[in-house]
Amino acid sequence: ASGRGPAAGGSERGRPLGRGFTGWVQRSFQSTQAATASQNTCAAVDNKATSPVPKDCPVCSYNEWDPLEEVIVGRAENACVPPFSVEVKANTYEKYWGFYQKFGGQSFPKDHLKKAIAEIEEMCNILKREGIIVKRPDPIDCSVKYKTPDFESTGMYAAMPRDILLVVGNEIIEAPMAWRARFFEYRAYRRIIKDYFNCGAKWTTAPKPTMADELYDQDYPIRSVEDRHKLAAQGKFVTTEFEPCFDAADFIRAGRDIFVQRSQVTNYMGIEWMRRHLAPDYRVHIISFKDPNPMHIDATFNIIGPGLVLSNPDRPCYQIELFKKAGWTVIRPPVPLIPDDHPLWMSSKWLSMNVLMLDEKRVMVDANETSIQKMFENLGISTIKVNIRHANSLGGGFHCWTCDIRRRGTLQSYFD
């Protein structure tokens, strides 16, 4: 599934993008960057939300920290290793490439998966004990091979609802994700989303990408971390601007202001789709990081409260002054304690900061990461310690494994 056509970047096979289109991408990026750089960018707006949330609608969430009342938690059952295609290669570490080449299309190691499933069940039990309603996606057979007019692949999992679903107010947005192995992942969540829709929620599916060869730079040159740093600094990514794509986990919410990064899975066209879709009630701001392998913002920049953000010291934010000028406190989390020999097939060790806020004073955090637990305690935030180390191997921490459906709170601006 690594692609059959020439190098990506053409609006049709072998034809370069028109100058007008590339100019639009550049203008869109520059205008958003300029707005982000301005300290006035997050000034209050007078617009009221155009459609108030129905009183009995179970879907309502505006940020990452209001009291959590209902959540979707993913499933590790039947999880399969994605085929080693160009977009997977660009998002994974070189030391695991052999693993993908050998096991692509097959189940993740069975013993490891069994432990991950048990950990997530325990996490669900703990959330329920904290008074939170927990919903789960349907188990799906990810080993089934599928074919579209543009590609063929097998599936991956329904483990990370944060990647595919974004809740903004009473709206659930299904993301047009960029990995071919995730093309049909939405099917696991359809039963739940239909239930929410029938209870009054808005339900939007972003334009489904074709995932044709043109969406990917088939010659994307990654041989080393140095290569990755250089390409990221130049704004070059494996995904092109052929069609909109984004993972929901590249967006982080703070009331009226939503922050996003251009990454290996989220392109400017996808960001522009979101900007237009959410305007004028919400403002979407592009922020960027010194990150050699950008994929998902929440292990790099995790907003944990009004005026409080965890910023990865290994991947500093280039627009951090925007937050400091608004009076925000920027916290550098401690170095993760996860050992080098623990398999992390799809992520970095910084899942330690991929935490889930149950409210402003309670956080779900890795039971093994004692240094970040201490950091939270020093902030006056009590820690709910859960071990999901085997689940971490599949590519996510507590924030990734969940999608908050309802938080008790109202739409506010935190950048006035």
C-alpha positions as a LaTeX table, in Angstrom:
\begin{tabular}{lrrr}
\hline
Residue & $x$ (\AA) & $y$ (\AA) & $z$ (\AA) \\
\hline
Ala1 & 0.00 & 0.00 & 0.00 \\
Ser2 & 2.97 & 2.30 & $-0.38$ \\
Gly3 & 1.58 & 3.81 & $-3.56$ \\
Arg4 & 1.80 & 3.08 & $-7.23$ \\
Gly5 & 2.12 & 6.45 & $-8.98$ \\
Pro6 & 4.87 & 9.05 & $-9.38$ \\
Ala7 & 5.99 & 11.38 & $-6.62$ \\
Ala8 & 3.05 & 13.14 & $-5.04$ \\
Gly9 & 2.28 & 16.81 & $-5.50$ \\
Gly10 & 0.19 & 16.85 & $-8.70$ \\
Ser11 & $-3.45$ & 17.72 & $-9.00$ \\
Glu12 & $-3.62$ & 14.91 & $-11.54$ \\
Arg13 & $-1.12$ & 12.12 & $-12.05$ \\
Gly14 & 2.18 & 13.59 & $-13.12$ \\
Arg15 & 0.87 & 17.17 & $-13.30$ \\
Pro16 & 2.13 & 19.78 & $-10.82$ \\
Leu17 & $-0.24$ & 21.78 & $-8.67$ \\
Gly18 & $-1.29$ & 25.07 & $-10.25$ \\
Arg19 & 0.50 & 28.22 & $-9.14$ \\
Gly20 & $-2.79$ & 29.61 & $-7.86$ \\
Phe21 & $-3.31$ & 26.69 & $-5.54$ \\
Thr22 & 0.19 & 26.65 & $-4.09$ \\
Gly23 & $-0.14$ & 30.43 & $-3.66$ \\
Trp24 & $-3.38$ & 29.88 & $-1.74$ \\
Val25 & $-1.66$ & 27.39 & 0.59 \\
Gln26 & 1.18 & 29.83 & 1.19 \\
Arg27 & $-1.19$ & 32.76 & 1.81 \\
Ser28 & $-3.38$ & 30.69 & 4.09 \\
Phe29 & $-0.36$ & 29.59 & 6.11 \\
Gln30 & 1.14 & 33.10 & 6.26 \\
Ser31 & $-2.11$ & 34.79 & 7.26 \\
Thr32 & $-2.77$ & 32.24 & 9.99 \\
Gln33 & 0.82 & 32.48 & 11.22 \\
Ala34 & 0.64 & 36.28 & 11.23 \\
Ala35 & $-2.57$ & 36.17 & 13.22 \\
Thr36 & $-1.07$ & 33.70 & 15.65 \\
Ala37 & 1.98 & 35.86 & 16.16 \\
Ser38 & $-0.13$ & 38.85 & 17.06 \\
Gln39 & $-0.89$ & 39.23 & 20.74 \\
Asn40 & $-4.30$ & 40.63 & 19.81 \\
Thr41 & $-5.19$ & 37.51 & 17.86 \\
Cys42 & $-7.17$ & 36.05 & 20.75 \\
Ala43 & $-9.20$ & 39.13 & 21.59 \\
Ala44 & $-12.77$ & 38.49 & 22.67 \\
Val45 & $-15.41$ & 38.28 & 19.98 \\
Asp46 & $-19.00$ & 39.39 & 20.32 \\
Asn47 & $-20.46$ & 36.53 & 18.32 \\
Lys48 & $-22.65$ & 34.23 & 20.35 \\
Ala49 & $-22.71$ & 30.54 & 19.43 \\
Thr50 & $-25.16$ & 30.32 & 16.57 \\
Ser51 & $-26.84$ & 27.14 & 17.80 \\
Pro52 & $-27.13$ & 26.73 & 21.57 \\
Val53 & $-26.64$ & 23.21 & 22.90 \\
Pro54 & $-29.98$ & 21.45 & 23.50 \\
Lys55 & $-30.60$ & 21.09 & 27.23 \\
Asp56 & $-30.69$ & 17.31 & 27.29 \\
Cys57 & $-27.94$ & 16.76 & 24.68 \\
Pro58 & $-25.23$ & 14.47 & 26.12 \\
Val59 & $-22.53$ & 16.04 & 23.91 \\
Cys60 & $-21.03$ & 19.29 & 25.21 \\
Ser61 & $-17.31$ & 20.00 & 25.63 \\
Tyr62 & $-15.36$ & 23.21 & 25.04 \\
Asn63 & $-11.93$ & 22.58 & 26.53 \\
Glu64 & $-9.59$ & 19.99 & 28.03 \\
Trp65 & $-10.21$ & 20.60 & 31.75 \\
Asp66 & $-13.85$ & 21.30 & 32.70 \\
Pro67 & $-15.35$ & 18.54 & 34.95 \\
Leu68 & $-15.53$ & 15.36 & 32.85 \\
Glu69 & $-18.93$ & 13.63 & 32.83 \\
Glu70 & $-18.90$ & 11.33 & 29.80 \\
Val71 & $-16.08$ & 9.88 & 27.71 \\
Ile72 & $-15.36$ & 7.42 & 24.90 \\
Val73 & $-12.47$ & 5.03 & 25.64 \\
Gly74 & $-10.88$ & 3.10 & 22.77 \\
Arg75 & $-10.38$ & $-0.65$ & 22.28 \\
Ala76 & $-7.21$ & $-2.65$ & 21.70 \\
Glu77 & $-9.11$ & $-5.77$ & 20.64 \\
Asn78 & $-8.10$ & $-7.10$ & 17.20 \\
Ala79 & $-5.45$ & $-4.38$ & 16.75 \\
Cys80 & $-3.26$ & $-4.97$ & 13.69 \\
Val81 & 0.12 & $-3.60$ & 12.65 \\
Pro82 & $-0.43$ & $-1.20$ & 9.73 \\
Pro83 & 1.25 & $-2.08$ & 6.42 \\
Phe84 & 4.61 & $-0.31$ & 6.04 \\
Ser85 & 3.53 & 2.40 & 3.60 \\
Val86 & 5.20 & 5.77 & 3.06 \\
Glu87 & 2.97 & 7.64 & 5.52 \\
Val88 & 3.60 & 5.03 & 8.23 \\
Lys89 & 7.34 & 5.21 & 7.63 \\
Ala90 & 7.31 & 9.01 & 8.03 \\
Asn91 & 5.55 & 8.74 & 11.40 \\
Thr92 & 7.54 & 5.97 & 13.05 \\
Tyr93 & 11.03 & 5.60 & 14.40 \\
Glu94 & 13.68 & 3.85 & 12.35 \\
Lys95 & 14.38 & 1.22 & 15.00 \\
Tyr96 & 10.84 & $-0.15$ & 14.47 \\
Trp97 & 10.82 & $-0.22$ & 10.67 \\
Gly98 & 11.81 & $-3.90$ & 10.65 \\
Phe99 & 8.86 & $-4.64$ & 12.94 \\
Tyr100 & 6.44 & $-3.01$ & 10.46 \\
Gln101 & 8.02 & $-4.72$ & 7.46 \\
Lys102 & 7.71 & $-8.10$ & 9.17 \\
Phe103 & 4.30 & $-7.81$ & 10.83 \\
Gly104 & 2.38 & $-5.29$ & 8.66 \\
Gly105 & $-1.20$ & $-6.55$ & 8.21 \\
Gln106 & $-0.89$ & $-9.01$ & 11.12 \\
Ser107 & $-1.92$ & $-8.77$ & 14.76 \\
Phe108 & 0.24 & $-6.91$ & 17.24 \\
Pro109 & 2.00 & $-9.45$ & 19.54 \\
Lys110 & $-0.83$ & $-11.38$ & 21.20 \\
Asp111 & 0.54 & $-11.42$ & 24.77 \\
His112 & 1.25 & $-7.71$ & 24.66 \\
Leu113 & $-2.22$ & $-6.99$ & 23.29 \\
Lys114 & $-3.86$ & $-9.09$ & 26.02 \\
Lys115 & $-2.12$ & $-6.99$ & 28.69 \\
Ala116 & $-3.08$ & $-3.74$ & 26.94 \\
Ile117 & $-6.75$ & $-4.81$ & 26.83 \\
Ala118 & $-6.70$ & $-5.58$ & 30.57 \\
Glu119 & $-5.08$ & $-2.22$ & 31.36 \\
Ile120 & $-7.72$ & $-0.28$ & 29.42 \\
Glu121 & $-10.53$ & $-2.25$ & 31.11 \\
Glu122 & $-9.06$ & $-1.23$ & 34.48 \\
Met123 & $-8.79$ & 2.38 & 33.29 \\
Cys124 & $-12.50$ & 2.29 & 32.37 \\
Asn125 & $-13.37$ & 0.89 & 35.80 \\
Ile126 & $-11.43$ & 3.71 & 37.50 \\
Leu127 & $-13.16$ & 6.35 & 35.37 \\
Lys128 & $-16.55$ & 4.86 & 36.33 \\
Arg129 & $-15.57$ & 4.93 & 40.02 \\
Glu130 & $-14.83$ & 8.63 & 39.56 \\
Gly131 & $-18.45$ & 9.09 & 38.46 \\
Ile132 & $-17.81$ & 9.31 & 34.71 \\
Ile133 & $-19.99$ & 7.61 & 32.07 \\
Val134 & $-17.79$ & 5.48 & 29.78 \\
Lys135 & $-18.74$ & 4.48 & 26.22 \\
Arg136 & $-16.73$ & 2.07 & 24.05 \\
Pro137 & $-16.47$ & 1.62 & 20.26 \\
Asp138 & $-17.52$ & $-1.66$ & 18.66 \\
Pro139 & $-14.85$ & $-4.34$ & 18.12 \\
Ile140 & $-13.93$ & $-4.55$ & 14.43 \\
Asp141 & $-11.85$ & $-7.05$ & 12.47 \\
Cys142 & $-8.84$ & $-5.00$ & 11.43 \\
Ser143 & $-7.19$ & $-7.85$ & 9.51 \\
Val144 & $-9.72$ & $-7.64$ & 6.64 \\
Lys145 & $-8.06$ & $-6.43$ & 3.45 \\
Tyr146 & $-9.93$ & $-3.67$ & 1.65 \\
Lys147 & $-9.53$ & $-1.95$ & $-1.68$ \\
Thr148 & $-10.64$ & 1.39 & $-3.07$ \\
Pro149 & $-10.07$ & 2.73 & $-6.63$ \\
Asp150 & $-6.84$ & 4.32 & $-5.28$ \\
Phe151 & $-5.22$ & 1.88 & $-2.84$ \\
Glu152 & $-5.52$ & $-1.31$ & $-0.84$ \\
Ser153 & $-4.70$ & $-1.91$ & 2.81 \\
Thr154 & $-5.65$ & $-3.68$ & 6.01 \\
Gly155 & $-6.92$ & $-1.85$ & 9.08 \\
Met156 & $-5.29$ & $-0.90$ & 12.37 \\
Tyr157 & $-7.53$ & $-0.49$ & 15.43 \\
Ala158 & $-10.18$ & 1.57 & 17.22 \\
Ala159 & $-7.88$ & 2.33 & 20.14 \\
Met160 & $-7.45$ & 6.10 & 19.89 \\
Pro161 & $-10.77$ & 7.97 & 19.65 \\
Arg162 & $-8.84$ & 11.26 & 20.13 \\
Asp163 & $-7.33$ & 10.76 & 16.66 \\
Ile164 & $-10.62$ & 10.45 & 14.81 \\
Leu165 & $-13.17$ & 12.44 & 16.84 \\
Leu166 & $-13.15$ & 16.09 & 17.90 \\
Val167 & $-15.93$ & 17.46 & 20.09 \\
Val168 & $-16.51$ & 21.21 & 19.80 \\
Gly169 & $-19.53$ & 22.32 & 21.82 \\
Asn170 & $-22.38$ & 19.96 & 20.93 \\
Glu171 & $-20.78$ & 18.91 & 17.63 \\
Ile172 & $-18.85$ & 15.70 & 16.96 \\
Ile173 & $-16.47$ & 16.08 & 14.01 \\
Glu174 & $-15.12$ & 12.93 & 12.32 \\
Ala175 & $-11.59$ & 13.59 & 11.09 \\
Pro176 & $-10.38$ & 12.77 & 7.55 \\
Met177 & $-7.30$ & 10.91 & 8.75 \\
Ala178 & $-4.22$ & 10.47 & 6.57 \\
Trp179 & $-3.20$ & 6.83 & 7.11 \\
Arg180 & $-4.61$ & 4.32 & 4.64 \\
Ala181 & $-4.76$ & 1.72 & 7.42 \\
Arg182 & $-7.24$ & 4.01 & 9.22 \\
Phe183 & $-9.61$ & 4.64 & 6.28 \\
Phe184 & $-12.49$ & 2.61 & 7.77 \\
Glu185 & $-11.75$ & 3.22 & 11.46 \\
Tyr186 & $-14.88$ & 5.41 & 11.75 \\
Arg187 & $-17.06$ & 2.30 & 11.49 \\
Ala188 & $-16.22$ & 1.28 & 15.07 \\
Tyr189 & $-17.72$ & 4.54 & 16.39 \\
Arg190 & $-20.82$ & 4.86 & 14.20 \\
Arg191 & $-23.24$ & 3.18 & 16.66 \\
Ile192 & $-22.24$ & 5.57 & 19.47 \\
Ile193 & $-22.30$ & 8.67 & 17.27 \\
Lys194 & $-25.75$ & 7.79 & 15.89 \\
Asp195 & $-27.00$ & 7.53 & 19.47 \\
Tyr196 & $-25.57$ & 10.97 & 20.27 \\
Phe197 & $-27.07$ & 12.38 & 17.07 \\
Asn198 & $-30.49$ & 11.00 & 18.01 \\
Cys199 & $-30.12$ & 12.80 & 21.36 \\
Gly200 & $-29.57$ & 16.18 & 19.69 \\
Ala201 & $-25.84$ & 16.36 & 18.95 \\
Lys202 & $-24.53$ & 17.83 & 15.70 \\
Trp203 & $-22.60$ & 15.30 & 13.63 \\
Thr204 & $-20.16$ & 16.36 & 10.94 \\
Thr205 & $-17.90$ & 14.23 & 8.79 \\
Ala206 & $-15.08$ & 16.19 & 7.17 \\
Pro207 & $-14.49$ & 15.48 & 3.44 \\
Lys208 & $-13.34$ & 11.88 & 3.18 \\
Pro209 & $-9.90$ & 11.81 & 1.50 \\
Thr210 & $-9.36$ & 9.50 & $-1.45$ \\
Met211 & $-5.84$ & 8.77 & $-0.10$ \\
Ala212 & $-4.66$ & 8.56 & $-3.69$ \\
Asp213 & $-0.90$ & 8.47 & $-4.31$ \\
Glu214 & $-0.92$ & 12.24 & $-4.84$ \\
Leu215 & $-1.70$ & 12.82 & $-1.14$ \\
Tyr216 & 1.77 & 11.51 & $-0.22$ \\
Asp217 & 5.28 & 12.50 & $-1.19$ \\
Gln218 & 6.38 & 9.04 & $-2.28$ \\
Asp219 & 10.03 & 10.13 & $-2.22$ \\
Tyr220 & 9.89 & 11.75 & 1.23 \\
Pro221 & 13.54 & 11.48 & 2.32 \\
Ile222 & 13.86 & 10.20 & 5.88 \\
Arg223 & 16.95 & 8.26 & 6.77 \\
Ser224 & 17.85 & 9.85 & 10.10 \\
Val225 & 16.64 & 12.16 & 12.85 \\
Glu226 & 18.79 & 14.88 & 11.26 \\
Asp227 & 16.81 & 14.47 & 8.02 \\
Arg228 & 13.55 & 14.78 & 9.95 \\
His229 & 14.64 & 17.92 & 11.80 \\
Lys230 & 15.75 & 19.53 & 8.55 \\
Leu231 & 12.54 & 18.69 & 6.69 \\
Ala232 & 10.29 & 19.79 & 9.58 \\
Ala233 & 12.18 & 23.09 & 9.84 \\
Gln234 & 11.58 & 23.62 & 6.10 \\
Gly235 & 7.88 & 22.84 & 6.53 \\
Lys236 & 8.11 & 19.69 & 4.41 \\
Phe237 & 5.92 & 16.73 & 5.31 \\
Val238 & 4.95 & 13.38 & 3.85 \\
Thr239 & 1.39 & 14.60 & 3.21 \\
Thr240 & 0.87 & 17.05 & 0.35 \\
Glu241 & $-1.95$ & 19.58 & $-0.21$ \\
Phe242 & $-3.74$ & 17.30 & $-2.69$ \\
Glu243 & $-6.89$ & 17.17 & $-0.53$ \\
Pro244 & $-7.82$ & 18.03 & 3.08 \\
Cys245 & $-6.60$ & 15.66 & 5.76 \\
Phe246 & $-6.16$ & 15.92 & 9.52 \\
Asp247 & $-6.12$ & 13.85 & 12.66 \\
Ala248 & $-8.35$ & 15.29 & 15.40 \\
Ala249 & $-5.45$ & 14.82 & 17.87 \\
Asp250 & $-3.53$ & 17.64 & 16.16 \\
Phe251 & $-6.09$ & 20.09 & 17.60 \\
Ile252 & $-6.19$ & 21.17 & 21.26 \\
Arg253 & $-9.12$ & 23.20 & 22.63 \\
Ala254 & $-9.23$ & 26.22 & 24.93 \\
Gly255 & $-12.78$ & 27.55 & 24.63 \\
Arg256 & $-13.14$ & 29.93 & 21.69 \\
Asp257 & $-9.50$ & 29.33 & 20.71 \\
Ile258 & $-8.37$ & 26.07 & 19.15 \\
Phe259 & $-4.70$ & 25.40 & 18.43 \\
Val260 & $-3.39$ & 23.10 & 15.71 \\
Gln261 & $-0.09$ & 22.03 & 14.19 \\
Arg262 & 0.73 & 21.22 & 10.57 \\
Ser263 & 2.10 & 17.69 & 10.89 \\
Gln264 & 2.76 & 14.50 & 8.96 \\
Val265 & $-0.98$ & 13.70 & 9.16 \\
Thr266 & $-2.55$ & 17.19 & 9.16 \\
Asn267 & $-2.12$ & 19.47 & 6.15 \\
Tyr268 & $-2.89$ & 23.17 & 5.65 \\
Met269 & $-5.91$ & 22.35 & 3.53 \\
Gly270 & $-7.35$ & 20.31 & 6.43 \\
Ile271 & $-6.63$ & 23.16 & 8.85 \\
Glu272 & $-8.29$ & 25.66 & 6.50 \\
Trp273 & $-11.36$ & 23.40 & 6.26 \\
Met274 & $-11.60$ & 23.42 & 10.07 \\
Arg275 & $-11.03$ & 27.18 & 10.27 \\
Arg276 & $-13.89$ & 27.91 & 7.86 \\
His277 & $-16.14$ & 25.27 & 9.40 \\
Leu278 & $-15.79$ & 26.60 & 12.96 \\
Ala279 & $-15.82$ & 30.34 & 12.13 \\
Pro280 & $-16.97$ & 32.74 & 13.46 \\
Asp281 & $-17.60$ & 31.20 & 16.89 \\
Tyr282 & $-14.14$ & 29.63 & 17.18 \\
Arg283 & $-10.69$ & 30.78 & 16.10 \\
Val284 & $-8.19$ & 28.23 & 14.82 \\
His285 & $-4.51$ & 29.14 & 15.30 \\
Ile286 & $-1.54$ & 27.31 & 13.80 \\
Ile287 & 1.36 & 26.79 & 16.21 \\
Ser288 & 4.58 & 24.93 & 15.46 \\
Phe289 & 7.37 & 23.17 & 17.31 \\
Lys290 & 10.95 & 22.09 & 16.98 \\
Asp291 & 9.82 & 18.54 & 16.29 \\
Pro292 & 11.50 & 16.10 & 13.89 \\
Asn293 & 8.43 & 13.86 & 13.71 \\
Pro294 & 5.26 & 15.88 & 14.26 \\
Met295 & 2.17 & 13.72 & 14.65 \\
His296 & $-0.45$ & 14.79 & 17.19 \\
Ile297 & $-0.05$ & 17.79 & 19.41 \\
Asp298 & $-0.95$ & 16.33 & 22.82 \\
Ala299 & 2.43 & 14.82 & 23.76 \\
Thr300 & 4.06 & 18.11 & 22.76 \\
Phe301 & 1.64 & 20.79 & 23.95 \\
Asn302 & $-1.10$ & 19.77 & 26.36 \\
Ile303 & $-3.42$ & 22.46 & 27.77 \\
Ile304 & $-4.41$ & 21.30 & 31.28 \\
Gly305 & $-6.34$ & 24.27 & 32.68 \\
Pro306 & $-7.35$ & 27.88 & 32.11 \\
Gly307 & $-4.02$ & 29.63 & 31.67 \\
Leu308 & $-1.99$ & 26.45 & 32.21 \\
Val309 & $-0.14$ & 24.44 & 29.55 \\
Leu310 & 2.41 & 21.62 & 29.54 \\
Ser311 & 5.07 & 22.36 & 26.91 \\
Asn312 & 7.51 & 19.61 & 25.94 \\
Pro313 & 11.08 & 20.84 & 26.68 \\
Asp314 & 12.45 & 18.68 & 23.83 \\
Arg315 & 10.03 & 20.27 & 21.32 \\
Pro316 & 9.72 & 23.96 & 22.20 \\
Cys317 & 6.81 & 25.95 & 20.77 \\
Tyr318 & 7.86 & 28.72 & 18.38 \\
Gln319 & 4.80 & 30.82 & 19.30 \\
Ile320 & 5.06 & 30.44 & 23.10 \\
Glu321 & 5.14 & 34.23 & 23.59 \\
Leu322 & 1.48 & 34.32 & 22.52 \\
Phe323 & 0.61 & 32.36 & 25.66 \\
Lys324 & 3.01 & 34.19 & 27.96 \\
Lys325 & 1.68 & 37.60 & 26.84 \\
Ala326 & $-1.85$ & 36.37 & 27.62 \\
Gly327 & $-0.67$ & 35.61 & 31.18 \\
Trp328 & $-0.55$ & 31.85 & 30.79 \\
Thr329 & 1.76 & 29.69 & 32.90 \\
Val330 & 3.95 & 27.44 & 30.75 \\
Ile331 & 5.16 & 24.31 & 32.53 \\
Arg332 & 8.01 & 22.10 & 31.33 \\
Pro333 & 7.21 & 18.54 & 32.37 \\
Pro334 & 10.04 & 16.34 & 33.68 \\
Val335 & 11.90 & 13.83 & 31.50 \\
Pro336 & 9.87 & 10.60 & 31.16 \\
Leu337 & 10.94 & 7.58 & 33.21 \\
Ile338 & 9.84 & 4.87 & 30.76 \\
Pro339 & 12.77 & 2.48 & 30.11 \\
Asp340 & 14.53 & 2.32 & 26.73 \\
Asp341 & 13.67 & $-1.34$ & 26.21 \\
His342 & 9.90 & $-0.84$ & 26.47 \\
Pro343 & 8.39 & $-1.05$ & 22.95 \\
Leu344 & 6.79 & 2.17 & 21.75 \\
Trp345 & 5.89 & 1.21 & 18.18 \\
Met346 & 4.08 & 4.45 & 17.35 \\
Ser347 & 5.15 & 7.16 & 19.75 \\
Ser348 & 7.87 & 8.79 & 21.81 \\
Lys349 & 8.45 & 8.45 & 25.55 \\
Trp350 & 6.68 & 11.78 & 26.08 \\
Leu351 & 3.36 & 9.98 & 26.48 \\
Ser352 & 4.08 & 10.75 & 30.14 \\
Met353 & 2.59 & 14.24 & 29.51 \\
Asn354 & $-0.34$ & 12.82 & 27.53 \\
Val355 & $-2.61$ & 13.06 & 30.55 \\
Leu356 & $-6.39$ & 13.31 & 30.93 \\
Met357 & $-7.79$ & 16.07 & 33.13 \\
Leu358 & $-10.89$ & 14.90 & 35.00 \\
Asp359 & $-11.30$ & 18.50 & 36.17 \\
Glu360 & $-8.97$ & 21.36 & 37.07 \\
Lys361 & $-7.84$ & 19.60 & 40.25 \\
Arg362 & $-7.77$ & 15.92 & 39.20 \\
Val363 & $-5.59$ & 14.29 & 36.55 \\
Met364 & $-5.26$ & 10.72 & 35.27 \\
Val365 & $-1.53$ & 10.02 & 35.05 \\
Asp366 & 0.82 & 7.07 & 34.45 \\
Ala367 & 1.34 & 5.11 & 37.69 \\
Asn368 & 5.01 & 4.56 & 36.73 \\
Glu369 & 5.82 & 8.23 & 36.08 \\
Thr370 & 6.53 & 9.40 & 39.64 \\
Ser371 & 8.31 & 12.60 & 38.60 \\
Ile372 & 5.34 & 14.02 & 36.68 \\
Gln373 & 3.03 & 12.92 & 39.52 \\
Lys374 & 5.12 & 15.08 & 41.84 \\
Met375 & 4.92 & 17.98 & 39.39 \\
Phe376 & 1.10 & 17.80 & 39.43 \\
Glu377 & 0.95 & 17.51 & 43.23 \\
Asn378 & 3.11 & 20.64 & 43.47 \\
Leu379 & 0.54 & 22.41 & 41.26 \\
Gly380 & $-2.22$ & 21.41 & 43.68 \\
Ile381 & $-3.64$ & 18.83 & 41.26 \\
Ser382 & $-4.39$ & 15.39 & 42.72 \\
Thr383 & $-3.25$ & 12.42 & 40.63 \\
Ile384 & $-5.27$ & 9.34 & 39.75 \\
Lys385 & $-2.57$ & 6.80 & 39.00 \\
Val386 & $-3.25$ & 4.15 & 36.36 \\
Asn387 & $-0.83$ & 1.80 & 34.62 \\
Ile388 & $-1.38$ & 1.57 & 30.86 \\
Arg389 & 2.21 & 0.85 & 29.86 \\
His390 & 1.36 & $-1.97$ & 27.43 \\
Ala391 & $-1.43$ & 0.17 & 25.98 \\
Asn392 & 1.15 & 2.95 & 25.51 \\
Ser393 & 2.94 & 0.70 & 23.00 \\
Leu394 & 0.03 & 1.05 & 20.59 \\
Gly395 & 0.68 & 4.77 & 20.32 \\
Gly396 & $-1.08$ & 6.72 & 23.02 \\
Gly397 & $-1.46$ & 7.89 & 26.60 \\
Phe398 & $-4.63$ & 8.75 & 28.51 \\
His399 & $-5.51$ & 11.73 & 26.29 \\
Cys400 & $-5.12$ & 9.65 & 23.10 \\
Trp401 & $-7.13$ & 6.70 & 24.42 \\
Thr402 & $-10.12$ & 8.93 & 25.19 \\
Cys403 & $-12.46$ & 11.46 & 23.61 \\
Asp404 & $-14.32$ & 13.60 & 26.13 \\
Ile405 & $-17.96$ & 13.81 & 25.13 \\
Arg406 & $-19.31$ & 15.94 & 27.95 \\
Arg407 & $-17.59$ & 18.36 & 30.30 \\
Arg408 & $-19.62$ & 20.53 & 32.65 \\
Gly409 & $-18.85$ & 24.09 & 31.58 \\
Thr410 & $-19.66$ & 26.92 & 29.20 \\
Leu411 & $-18.03$ & 28.44 & 26.13 \\
Gln412 & $-15.52$ & 31.10 & 27.19 \\
Ser413 & $-12.51$ & 32.99 & 25.86 \\
Tyr414 & $-9.28$ & 32.52 & 27.79 \\
Phe415 & $-7.25$ & 35.04 & 25.77 \\
Asp416 & $-9.02$ & 38.33 & 26.51 \\
\hline
\end{tabular}
